[in-house]
mmCIF file with all atom_site columns, C-alpha atoms in Angstrom:
data_model
loop_
_atom_site.group_PDB
_atom_site.id
_atom_site.type_symbol
_atom_site.label_atom_id
_atom_site.label_alt_id
_atom_site.label_comp_id
_atom_site.label_asym_id
_atom_site.label_entity_id
_atom_site.label_seq_id
_atom_site.pdbx_PDB_ins_code
_atom_site.Cartn_x
_atom_site.Cartn_y
_atom_site.Cartn_z
_atom_site.occupancy
_atom_site.B_iso_or_equiv
_atom_site.pdbx_formal_charge
_atom_site.auth_seq_id
_atom_site.auth_comp_id
_atom_site.auth_asym_id
_atom_site.auth_atom_id
_atom_site.pdbx_PDB_model_num
ATOM 1   C CA . MET A 1 1   ? -10.367 11.590  17.921  1.00 0.00 ? 1   MET A CA 1
ATOM 2   C CA . ARG A 1 2   ? -12.129 8.376   16.986  1.00 0.00 ? 2   ARG A CA 1
ATOM 3   C CA . ASP A 1 3   ? -11.410 4.965   18.457  1.00 0.00 ? 3   ASP A CA 1
ATOM 4   C CA . LEU A 1 4   ? -12.259 2.817   15.508  1.00 0.00 ? 4   LEU A CA 1
ATOM 5   C CA . ALA A 1 5   ? -11.569 -0.849  14.915  1.00 0.00 ? 5   ALA A CA 1
ATOM 6   C CA . ILE A 1 6   ? -8.865  -1.479  12.351  1.00 0.00 ? 6   ILE A CA 1
ATOM 7   C CA . GLY A 1 7   ? -10.336 -1.587  8.876   1.00 0.00 ? 7   GLY A CA 1
ATOM 8   C CA . LEU A 1 8   ? -13.687 -0.073  9.870   1.00 0.00 ? 8   LEU A CA 1
ATOM 9   C CA . LEU A 1 9   ? -15.112 2.134   7.163   1.00 0.00 ? 9   LEU A CA 1
ATOM 10  C CA . LEU A 1 10  ? -17.084 5.149   8.265   1.00 0.00 ? 10  LEU A CA 1
ATOM 11  C CA . ALA A 1 11  ? -20.762 4.741   7.533   1.00 0.00 ? 11  ALA A CA 1
ATOM 12  C CA . SER A 1 12  ? -20.845 8.396   6.582   1.00 0.00 ? 12  SER A CA 1
ATOM 13  C CA . ALA A 1 13  ? -18.330 7.936   3.759   1.00 0.00 ? 13  ALA A CA 1
ATOM 14  C CA . LEU A 1 14  ? -19.813 8.911   0.408   1.00 0.00 ? 14  LEU A CA 1
ATOM 15  C CA . ALA A 1 15  ? -20.153 5.957   -2.001  1.00 0.00 ? 15  ALA A CA 1
ATOM 16  C CA . LEU A 1 16  ? -19.965 7.048   -5.620  1.00 0.00 ? 16  LEU A CA 1
ATOM 17  C CA . ILE A 1 17  ? -21.184 4.874   -8.490  1.00 0.00 ? 17  ILE A CA 1
ATOM 18  C CA . ALA A 1 18  ? -18.352 2.902   -10.025 1.00 0.00 ? 18  ALA A CA 1
ATOM 19  C CA . VAL A 1 19  ? -17.654 3.632   -13.669 1.00 0.00 ? 19  VAL A CA 1
ATOM 20  C CA . PRO A 1 20  ? -16.938 0.501   -15.757 1.00 0.00 ? 20  PRO A CA 1
ATOM 21  C CA . THR A 1 21  ? -13.446 0.608   -17.197 1.00 0.00 ? 21  THR A CA 1
ATOM 22  C CA . LYS A 1 22  ? -11.399 -1.863  -19.207 1.00 0.00 ? 22  LYS A CA 1
ATOM 23  C CA . ALA A 1 23  ? -8.411  -2.976  -17.164 1.00 0.00 ? 23  ALA A CA 1
ATOM 24  C CA . ALA A 1 24  ? -5.229  -3.279  -19.195 1.00 0.00 ? 24  ALA A CA 1
ATOM 25  C CA . ALA A 1 25  ? -3.457  -6.557  -18.518 1.00 0.00 ? 25  ALA A CA 1
ATOM 26  C CA . SER A 1 26  ? 0.274   -6.742  -19.006 1.00 0.00 ? 26  SER A CA 1
ATOM 27  C CA . ALA A 1 27  ? 2.814   -9.465  -18.378 1.00 0.00 ? 27  ALA A CA 1
ATOM 28  C CA . SER A 1 28  ? 6.319   -8.843  -17.134 1.00 0.00 ? 28  SER A CA 1
ATOM 29  C CA . ALA A 1 29  ? 9.231   -11.027 -16.102 1.00 0.00 ? 29  ALA A CA 1
ATOM 30  C CA . ASN A 1 30  ? 9.484   -9.358  -12.709 1.00 0.00 ? 30  ASN A CA 1
ATOM 31  C CA . ILE A 1 31  ? 5.964   -10.225 -11.521 1.00 0.00 ? 31  ILE A CA 1
ATOM 32  C CA . ARG A 1 32  ? 3.857   -13.287 -10.937 1.00 0.00 ? 32  ARG A CA 1
ATOM 33  C CA . LYS A 1 33  ? 0.595   -11.453 -11.414 1.00 0.00 ? 33  LYS A CA 1
ATOM 34  C CA . SER A 1 34  ? 0.369   -7.735  -11.931 1.00 0.00 ? 34  SER A CA 1
ATOM 35  C CA . PRO A 1 35  ? -1.648  -5.561  -9.549  1.00 0.00 ? 35  PRO A CA 1
ATOM 36  C CA . ALA A 1 36  ? -3.011  -2.356  -11.042 1.00 0.00 ? 36  ALA A CA 1
ATOM 37  C CA . PRO A 1 37  ? -0.753  0.729   -10.721 1.00 0.00 ? 37  PRO A CA 1
ATOM 38  C CA . SER A 1 38  ? -1.498  3.123   -7.895  1.00 0.00 ? 38  SER A CA 1
ATOM 39  C CA . ALA A 1 39  ? -1.061  6.730   -6.797  1.00 0.00 ? 39  ALA A CA 1
ATOM 40  C CA . ALA A 1 40  ? -0.154  7.706   -3.240  1.00 0.00 ? 40  ALA A CA 1
ATOM 41  C CA . PHE A 1 41  ? 0.543   10.851  -1.260  1.00 0.00 ? 41  PHE A CA 1
ATOM 42  C CA . THR A 1 42  ? 0.287   12.179  2.284   1.00 0.00 ? 42  THR A CA 1
ATOM 43  C CA . LEU A 1 43  ? -1.188  15.536  3.247   1.00 0.00 ? 43  LEU A CA 1
ATOM 44  C CA . PRO A 1 44  ? -0.896  17.188  6.688   1.00 0.00 ? 44  PRO A CA 1
ATOM 45  C CA . GLY A 1 45  ? -4.253  17.893  8.283   1.00 0.00 ? 45  GLY A CA 1
ATOM 46  C CA . THR A 1 46  ? -5.245  20.080  11.212  1.00 0.00 ? 46  THR A CA 1
ATOM 47  C CA . ASN A 1 47  ? -5.278  18.951  14.867  1.00 0.00 ? 47  ASN A CA 1
ATOM 48  C CA . GLY A 1 48  ? -2.231  16.709  14.437  1.00 0.00 ? 48  GLY A CA 1
ATOM 49  C CA . TYR A 1 49  ? -3.724  14.419  11.803  1.00 0.00 ? 49  TYR A CA 1
ATOM 50  C CA . SER A 1 50  ? -2.143  13.203  8.581   1.00 0.00 ? 50  SER A CA 1
ATOM 51  C CA . LEU A 1 51  ? -4.232  12.226  5.553   1.00 0.00 ? 51  LEU A CA 1
ATOM 52  C CA . TYR A 1 52  ? -2.991  9.276   3.530   1.00 0.00 ? 52  TYR A CA 1
ATOM 53  C CA . PHE A 1 53  ? -4.434  9.173   -0.005  1.00 0.00 ? 53  PHE A CA 1
ATOM 54  C CA . LYS A 1 54  ? -4.288  6.128   -2.285  1.00 0.00 ? 54  LYS A CA 1
ATOM 55  C CA . SER A 1 55  ? -5.923  5.771   -5.703  1.00 0.00 ? 55  SER A CA 1
ATOM 56  C CA . GLU A 1 56  ? -5.966  2.268   -7.146  1.00 0.00 ? 56  GLU A CA 1
ATOM 57  C CA . LYS A 1 57  ? -8.304  0.364   -9.493  1.00 0.00 ? 57  LYS A CA 1
ATOM 58  C CA . GLY A 1 58  ? -10.934 3.095   -9.499  1.00 0.00 ? 58  GLY A CA 1
ATOM 59  C CA . LEU A 1 59  ? -10.969 3.340   -5.714  1.00 0.00 ? 59  LEU A CA 1
ATOM 60  C CA . LEU A 1 60  ? -9.827  6.362   -3.695  1.00 0.00 ? 60  LEU A CA 1
ATOM 61  C CA . THR A 1 61  ? -8.964  5.598   -0.073  1.00 0.00 ? 61  THR A CA 1
ATOM 62  C CA . ILE A 1 62  ? -8.295  8.323   2.497   1.00 0.00 ? 62  ILE A CA 1
ATOM 63  C CA . ILE A 1 63  ? -6.967  7.442   5.947   1.00 0.00 ? 63  ILE A CA 1
ATOM 64  C CA . ALA A 1 64  ? -7.014  10.122  8.640   1.00 0.00 ? 64  ALA A CA 1
ATOM 65  C CA . SER A 1 65  ? -4.624  9.175   11.425  1.00 0.00 ? 65  SER A CA 1
ATOM 66  C CA . GLN A 1 66  ? -2.517  10.791  14.127  1.00 0.00 ? 66  GLN A CA 1
ATOM 67  C CA . ARG A 1 67  ? -0.026  7.930   13.937  1.00 0.00 ? 67  ARG A CA 1
ATOM 68  C CA . ARG A 1 68  ? 1.275   5.615   11.238  1.00 0.00 ? 68  ARG A CA 1
ATOM 69  C CA . PRO A 1 69  ? -1.787  3.837   9.776   1.00 0.00 ? 69  PRO A CA 1
ATOM 70  C CA . ALA A 1 70  ? -2.741  0.230   10.310  1.00 0.00 ? 70  ALA A CA 1
ATOM 71  C CA . GLN A 1 71  ? -2.387  -0.180  6.526   1.00 0.00 ? 71  GLN A CA 1
ATOM 72  C CA . ALA A 1 72  ? 0.831   -0.183  4.532   1.00 0.00 ? 72  ALA A CA 1
ATOM 73  C CA . THR A 1 73  ? 1.572   3.171   2.884   1.00 0.00 ? 73  THR A CA 1
ATOM 74  C CA . ILE A 1 74  ? 4.118   4.703   0.530   1.00 0.00 ? 74  ILE A CA 1
ATOM 75  C CA . ALA A 1 75  ? 6.340   7.602   1.585   1.00 0.00 ? 75  ALA A CA 1
ATOM 76  C CA . THR A 1 76  ? 6.983   10.671  -0.567  1.00 0.00 ? 76  THR A CA 1
ATOM 77  C CA . ASP A 1 77  ? 10.386  9.257   -1.591  1.00 0.00 ? 77  ASP A CA 1
ATOM 78  C CA . GLY A 1 78  ? 8.800   5.984   -2.742  1.00 0.00 ? 78  GLY A CA 1
ATOM 79  C CA . THR A 1 79  ? 9.811   3.974   0.319   1.00 0.00 ? 79  THR A CA 1
ATOM 80  C CA . LEU A 1 80  ? 7.349   1.243   1.291   1.00 0.00 ? 80  LEU A CA 1
ATOM 81  C CA . VAL A 1 81  ? 6.136   1.875   4.842   1.00 0.00 ? 81  VAL A CA 1
ATOM 82  C CA . PRO A 1 82  ? 4.730   -1.184  6.665   1.00 0.00 ? 82  PRO A CA 1
ATOM 83  C CA . ALA A 1 83  ? 1.453   -1.116  8.518   1.00 0.00 ? 83  ALA A CA 1
ATOM 84  C CA . ARG A 1 84  ? 1.511   -0.131  12.165  1.00 0.00 ? 84  ARG A CA 1
ATOM 85  C CA . LEU A 1 85  ? 0.909   -3.053  14.505  1.00 0.00 ? 85  LEU A CA 1
ATOM 86  C CA . GLY A 1 86  ? -1.104  -2.907  17.696  1.00 0.00 ? 86  GLY A CA 1
ATOM 87  C CA . PRO A 1 87  ? -4.024  -0.707  18.746  1.00 0.00 ? 87  PRO A CA 1
ATOM 88  C CA . THR A 1 88  ? -4.667  2.315   16.598  1.00 0.00 ? 88  THR A CA 1
ATOM 89  C CA . SER A 1 89  ? -7.166  5.122   16.167  1.00 0.00 ? 89  SER A CA 1
ATOM 90  C CA . GLU A 1 90  ? -7.974  6.277   12.655  1.00 0.00 ? 90  GLU A CA 1
ATOM 91  C CA . SER A 1 91  ? -10.794 6.912   10.212  1.00 0.00 ? 91  SER A CA 1
ATOM 92  C CA . THR A 1 92  ? -10.943 5.457   6.716   1.00 0.00 ? 92  THR A CA 1
ATOM 93  C CA . TYR A 1 93  ? -12.993 6.907   3.843   1.00 0.00 ? 93  TYR A CA 1
ATOM 94  C CA . VAL A 1 94  ? -13.522 5.059   0.556   1.00 0.00 ? 94  VAL A CA 1
ATOM 95  C CA . TYR A 1 95  ? -14.816 6.581   -2.694  1.00 0.00 ? 95  TYR A CA 1
ATOM 96  C CA . PHE A 1 96  ? -15.701 4.580   -5.817  1.00 0.00 ? 96  PHE A CA 1
ATOM 97  C CA . GLY A 1 97  ? -15.576 5.584   -9.456  1.00 0.00 ? 97  GLY A CA 1
ATOM 98  C CA . VAL A 1 98  ? -12.339 7.579   -9.735  1.00 0.00 ? 98  VAL A CA 1
ATOM 99  C CA . SER A 1 99  ? -10.140 7.166   -12.805 1.00 0.00 ? 99  SER A CA 1
ATOM 100 C CA . ARG A 1 100 ? -8.106  3.984   -13.063 1.00 0.00 ? 100 ARG A CA 1
ATOM 101 C CA . ASP A 1 101 ? -5.290  6.166   -14.400 1.00 0.00 ? 101 ASP A CA 1
ATOM 102 C CA . PRO A 1 102 ? -3.177  6.825   -11.272 1.00 0.00 ? 102 PRO A CA 1
ATOM 103 C CA . GLY A 1 103 ? -1.911  10.065  -12.814 1.00 0.00 ? 103 GLY A CA 1
ATOM 104 C CA . THR A 1 104 ? -5.383  11.607  -12.569 1.00 0.00 ? 104 THR A CA 1
ATOM 105 C CA . ILE A 1 105 ? -7.415  11.821  -9.375  1.00 0.00 ? 105 ILE A CA 1
ATOM 106 C CA . GLU A 1 106 ? -10.817 13.482  -9.599  1.00 0.00 ? 106 GLU A CA 1
ATOM 107 C CA . ALA A 1 107 ? -13.465 12.912  -6.964  1.00 0.00 ? 107 ALA A CA 1
ATOM 108 C CA . ASP A 1 108 ? -16.419 14.870  -5.648  1.00 0.00 ? 108 ASP A CA 1
ATOM 109 C CA . LEU A 1 109 ? -16.473 14.011  -1.948  1.00 0.00 ? 109 LEU A CA 1
ATOM 110 C CA . GLY A 1 110 ? -19.703 15.834  -1.281  1.00 0.00 ? 110 GLY A CA 1
ATOM 111 C CA . ALA A 1 111 ? -19.699 17.468  2.149   1.00 0.00 ? 111 ALA A CA 1
ATOM 112 C CA . PHE A 1 112 ? -16.179 16.143  2.698   1.00 0.00 ? 112 PHE A CA 1
ATOM 113 C CA . GLY A 1 113 ? -14.627 18.182  -0.121  1.00 0.00 ? 113 GLY A CA 1
ATOM 114 C CA . LYS A 1 114 ? -13.260 17.693  -3.609  1.00 0.00 ? 114 LYS A CA 1
ATOM 115 C CA . VAL A 1 115 ? -10.121 16.371  -5.310  1.00 0.00 ? 115 VAL A CA 1
ATOM 116 C CA . THR A 1 116 ? -8.921  17.417  -8.775  1.00 0.00 ? 116 THR A CA 1
ATOM 117 C CA . LEU A 1 117 ? -5.256  16.500  -9.202  1.00 0.00 ? 117 LEU A CA 1
ATOM 118 C CA . SER A 1 118 ? -2.876  15.443  -11.963 1.00 0.00 ? 118 SER A CA 1
ATOM 119 C CA . PHE A 1 119 ? 0.564   13.936  -11.480 1.00 0.00 ? 119 PHE A CA 1
ATOM 120 C CA . GLN A 1 120 ? 3.671   15.779  -12.674 1.00 0.00 ? 120 GLN A CA 1
ATOM 121 C CA . PRO A 1 121 ? 6.738   13.495  -12.513 1.00 0.00 ? 121 PRO A CA 1
ATOM 122 C CA . SER A 1 122 ? 10.078  14.889  -11.402 1.00 0.00 ? 122 SER A CA 1
ATOM 123 C CA . GLY A 1 123 ? 12.067  12.330  -13.386 1.00 0.00 ? 123 GLY A CA 1
ATOM 124 C CA . ALA A 1 124 ? 13.266  10.524  -10.260 1.00 0.00 ? 124 ALA A CA 1
ATOM 125 C CA . LYS A 1 125 ? 12.103  7.076   -9.223  1.00 0.00 ? 125 LYS A CA 1
ATOM 126 C CA . LYS A 1 126 ? 12.444  4.593   -6.387  1.00 0.00 ? 126 LYS A CA 1
ATOM 127 C CA . VAL A 1 127 ? 12.851  0.873   -7.091  1.00 0.00 ? 127 VAL A CA 1
ATOM 128 C CA . THR A 1 128 ? 12.229  -1.679  -4.338  1.00 0.00 ? 128 THR A CA 1
ATOM 129 C CA . SER A 1 129 ? 12.756  -5.425  -4.757  1.00 0.00 ? 129 SER A CA 1
ATOM 130 C CA . VAL A 1 130 ? 10.312  -7.729  -2.988  1.00 0.00 ? 130 VAL A CA 1
ATOM 131 C CA . ASP A 1 131 ? 11.314  -11.310 -2.184  1.00 0.00 ? 131 ASP A CA 1
ATOM 132 C CA . LEU A 1 132 ? 8.411   -13.662 -2.889  1.00 0.00 ? 132 LEU A CA 1
ATOM 133 C CA . SER A 1 133 ? 10.526  -16.825 -3.119  1.00 0.00 ? 133 SER A CA 1
ATOM 134 C CA . ASP A 1 134 ? 8.861   -18.387 -0.075  1.00 0.00 ? 134 ASP A CA 1
ATOM 135 C CA . LYS A 1 135 ? 5.341   -17.664 -1.332  1.00 0.00 ? 135 LYS A CA 1
ATOM 136 C CA . THR A 1 136 ? 3.015   -20.016 -3.180  1.00 0.00 ? 136 THR A CA 1
ATOM 137 C CA . GLU A 1 137 ? 2.545   -19.773 -6.934  1.00 0.00 ? 137 GLU A CA 1
ATOM 138 C CA . LYS A 1 138 ? -0.916  -18.290 -6.325  1.00 0.00 ? 138 LYS A CA 1
ATOM 139 C CA . CYS A 1 139 ? 0.746   -15.206 -4.846  1.00 0.00 ? 139 CYS A CA 1
ATOM 140 C CA . THR A 1 140 ? -0.436  -11.982 -6.468  1.00 0.00 ? 140 THR A CA 1
ATOM 141 C CA . GLY A 1 141 ? 2.186   -9.280  -6.194  1.00 0.00 ? 141 GLY A CA 1
ATOM 142 C CA . ALA A 1 142 ? 5.087   -7.569  -7.902  1.00 0.00 ? 142 ALA A CA 1
ATOM 143 C CA . THR A 1 143 ? 8.658   -8.638  -7.199  1.00 0.00 ? 143 THR A CA 1
ATOM 144 C CA . LYS A 1 144 ? 9.863   -5.183  -8.237  1.00 0.00 ? 144 LYS A CA 1
ATOM 145 C CA . VAL A 1 145 ? 8.011   -2.060  -7.117  1.00 0.00 ? 145 VAL A CA 1
ATOM 146 C CA . VAL A 1 146 ? 8.860   0.982   -9.257  1.00 0.00 ? 146 VAL A CA 1
ATOM 147 C CA . ARG A 1 147 ? 7.515   4.314   -8.000  1.00 0.00 ? 147 ARG A CA 1
ATOM 148 C CA . ARG A 1 148 ? 7.891   7.522   -10.012 1.00 0.00 ? 148 ARG A CA 1
ATOM 149 C CA . LEU A 1 149 ? 8.371   10.569  -7.809  1.00 0.00 ? 149 LEU A CA 1
ATOM 150 C CA . GLY A 1 150 ? 6.767   13.936  -8.425  1.00 0.00 ? 150 GLY A CA 1
ATOM 151 C CA . SER A 1 151 ? 3.873   16.135  -7.356  1.00 0.00 ? 151 SER A CA 1
ATOM 152 C CA . PHE A 1 152 ? 0.107   16.070  -7.656  1.00 0.00 ? 152 PHE A CA 1
ATOM 153 C CA . VAL A 1 153 ? -0.995  19.495  -8.863  1.00 0.00 ? 153 VAL A CA 1
ATOM 154 C CA . GLY A 1 154 ? -4.486  21.031  -8.980  1.00 0.00 ? 154 GLY A CA 1
ATOM 155 C CA . SER A 1 155 ? -6.810  21.492  -6.047  1.00 0.00 ? 155 SER A CA 1
ATOM 156 C CA . LEU A 1 156 ? -7.725  19.424  -3.010  1.00 0.00 ? 156 LEU A CA 1
ATOM 157 C CA . SER A 1 157 ? -9.972  20.133  -0.057  1.00 0.00 ? 157 SER A CA 1
ATOM 158 C CA . PHE A 1 158 ? -10.962 17.721  2.673   1.00 0.00 ? 158 PHE A CA 1
ATOM 159 C CA . HIS A 1 159 ? -13.199 18.463  5.639   1.00 0.00 ? 159 HIS A CA 1
ATOM 160 C CA . ALA A 1 160 ? -13.852 15.632  8.075   1.00 0.00 ? 160 ALA A CA 1
ATOM 161 C CA . GLU A 1 161 ? -17.171 15.386  9.844   1.00 0.00 ? 161 GLU A CA 1
ATOM 162 C CA . ASN A 1 162 ? -17.488 17.672  12.877  1.00 0.00 ? 162 ASN A CA 1
ATOM 163 C CA . GLY A 1 163 ? -14.267 19.373  11.766  1.00 0.00 ? 163 GLY A CA 1
ATOM 164 C CA . TYR A 1 164 ? -11.890 17.047  13.612  1.00 0.00 ? 164 TYR A CA 1
ATOM 165 C CA . THR A 1 165 ? -9.391  17.578  10.775  1.00 0.00 ? 165 THR A CA 1
ATOM 166 C CA . ASN A 1 166 ? -9.255  19.635  7.579   1.00 0.00 ? 166 ASN A CA 1
ATOM 167 C CA . ALA A 1 167 ? -6.772  20.097  4.748   1.00 0.00 ? 167 ALA A CA 1
ATOM 168 C CA . GLU A 1 168 ? -6.384  22.061  1.534   1.00 0.00 ? 168 GLU A CA 1
ATOM 169 C CA . ALA A 1 169 ? -3.629  22.043  -1.087  1.00 0.00 ? 169 ALA A CA 1
ATOM 170 C CA . THR A 1 170 ? -2.819  22.979  -4.674  1.00 0.00 ? 170 THR A CA 1
ATOM 171 C CA . SER A 1 171 ? 0.336   20.858  -4.852  1.00 0.00 ? 171 SER A CA 1
ATOM 172 C CA . VAL A 1 172 ? 1.449   17.870  -2.810  1.00 0.00 ? 172 VAL A CA 1
ATOM 173 C CA . PRO A 1 173 ? 4.456   15.531  -3.346  1.00 0.00 ? 173 PRO A CA 1
ATOM 174 C CA . GLY A 1 174 ? 3.619   11.920  -4.088  1.00 0.00 ? 174 GLY A CA 1
ATOM 175 C CA . THR A 1 175 ? 4.333   8.873   -6.203  1.00 0.00 ? 175 THR A CA 1
ATOM 176 C CA . VAL A 1 176 ? 2.798   6.836   -9.015  1.00 0.00 ? 176 VAL A CA 1
ATOM 177 C CA . GLY A 1 177 ? 3.736   3.334   -10.084 1.00 0.00 ? 177 GLY A CA 1
ATOM 178 C CA . THR A 1 178 ? 3.658   -0.349  -9.229  1.00 0.00 ? 178 THR A CA 1
ATOM 179 C CA . SER A 1 179 ? 1.200   -1.182  -6.505  1.00 0.00 ? 179 SER A CA 1
ATOM 180 C CA . PRO A 1 180 ? 2.927   -2.796  -3.503  1.00 0.00 ? 180 PRO A CA 1
ATOM 181 C CA . PHE A 1 181 ? -0.245  -4.750  -2.709  1.00 0.00 ? 181 PHE A CA 1
ATOM 182 C CA . ARG A 1 182 ? 0.189   -8.486  -2.476  1.00 0.00 ? 182 ARG A CA 1
ATOM 183 C CA . ASN A 1 183 ? -2.118  -11.327 -1.558  1.00 0.00 ? 183 ASN A CA 1
ATOM 184 C CA . CYS A 1 184 ? 0.026   -14.316 -0.687  1.00 0.00 ? 184 CYS A CA 1
ATOM 185 C CA . SER A 1 185 ? 0.441   -17.253 1.619   1.00 0.00 ? 185 SER A CA 1
ATOM 186 C CA . THR A 1 186 ? 3.745   -18.820 2.616   1.00 0.00 ? 186 THR A CA 1
ATOM 187 C CA . VAL A 1 187 ? 4.768   -22.185 1.181   1.00 0.00 ? 187 VAL A CA 1
ATOM 188 C CA . PRO A 1 188 ? 4.405   -24.781 3.977   1.00 0.00 ? 188 PRO A CA 1
ATOM 189 C CA . LYS A 1 189 ? 7.711   -26.415 4.903   1.00 0.00 ? 189 LYS A CA 1
ATOM 190 C CA . HIS A 1 190 ? 6.502   -29.913 5.838   1.00 0.00 ? 190 HIS A CA 1
ATOM 191 C CA . PRO A 1 191 ? 2.784   -30.372 5.173   1.00 0.00 ? 191 PRO A CA 1
ATOM 192 C CA . ALA A 1 192 ? 1.160   -33.685 5.906   1.00 0.00 ? 192 ALA A CA 1
ATOM 193 C CA . GLU A 1 193 ? 0.118   -35.569 2.778   1.00 0.00 ? 193 GLU A CA 1
ATOM 194 C CA . ASP A 1 194 ? -3.575  -35.497 3.690   1.00 0.00 ? 194 ASP A CA 1
ATOM 195 C CA . GLU A 1 195 ? -3.540  -31.983 5.171   1.00 0.00 ? 195 GLU A CA 1
ATOM 196 C CA . VAL A 1 196 ? -5.418  -29.265 3.314   1.00 0.00 ? 196 VAL A CA 1
ATOM 197 C CA . LEU A 1 197 ? -3.790  -25.868 3.805   1.00 0.00 ? 197 LEU A CA 1
ATOM 198 C CA . PRO A 1 198 ? -5.918  -22.788 3.088   1.00 0.00 ? 198 PRO A CA 1
ATOM 199 C CA . GLU A 1 199 ? -4.628  -19.781 1.162   1.00 0.00 ? 199 GLU A CA 1
ATOM 200 C CA . LEU A 1 200 ? -4.636  -17.040 3.767   1.00 0.00 ? 200 LEU A CA 1
ATOM 201 C CA . PRO A 1 201 ? -4.154  -13.470 2.486   1.00 0.00 ? 201 PRO A CA 1
ATOM 202 C CA . THR A 1 202 ? -1.284  -11.350 3.730   1.00 0.00 ? 202 THR A CA 1
ATOM 203 C CA . PHE A 1 203 ? -0.668  -7.755  2.804   1.00 0.00 ? 203 PHE A CA 1
ATOM 204 C CA . LEU A 1 204 ? 2.472   -5.634  2.476   1.00 0.00 ? 204 LEU A CA 1
#
């Protein structure tokens, strides 16, 4: 088990070369600014670990944790799960250059394994409303998070360094849809006229 600082990325994580991709921009009445769509699923690992996978904007993030992660996650039923507060112990791996299409996740993780998955929707979805009324106009985030439920099918193998946790699967339930990420600061209630208030990021 590793006692890592929150947000620390393992130096041994394999960095792949990012592949340039045109990002499709779309406007909608239910958002201020639109984050890219994302894919998310959780896979049980050995030795009491859970592996939280997220693919978003060409970036695949894998969090290995024995407790709820220090980052917000999305449950199999599309429920938004807040980050765990307080001390935590987890490992985070980041891989660049995966497809920006959340329905396709392909990544060669080198010694850590390989992921080749495609999303098969079940037809069900989970819609969550997010209240951003007290946020500044610079807030980036969706006011309606729509997650399609289904399964990621194909092959997945993950082998952590020194074998502290491993996992393999050919099908795992997950979701695809609106990213719940937001980067906002709260509107100050009574700022002084000459006071400059910085935009501090907050995350779901």
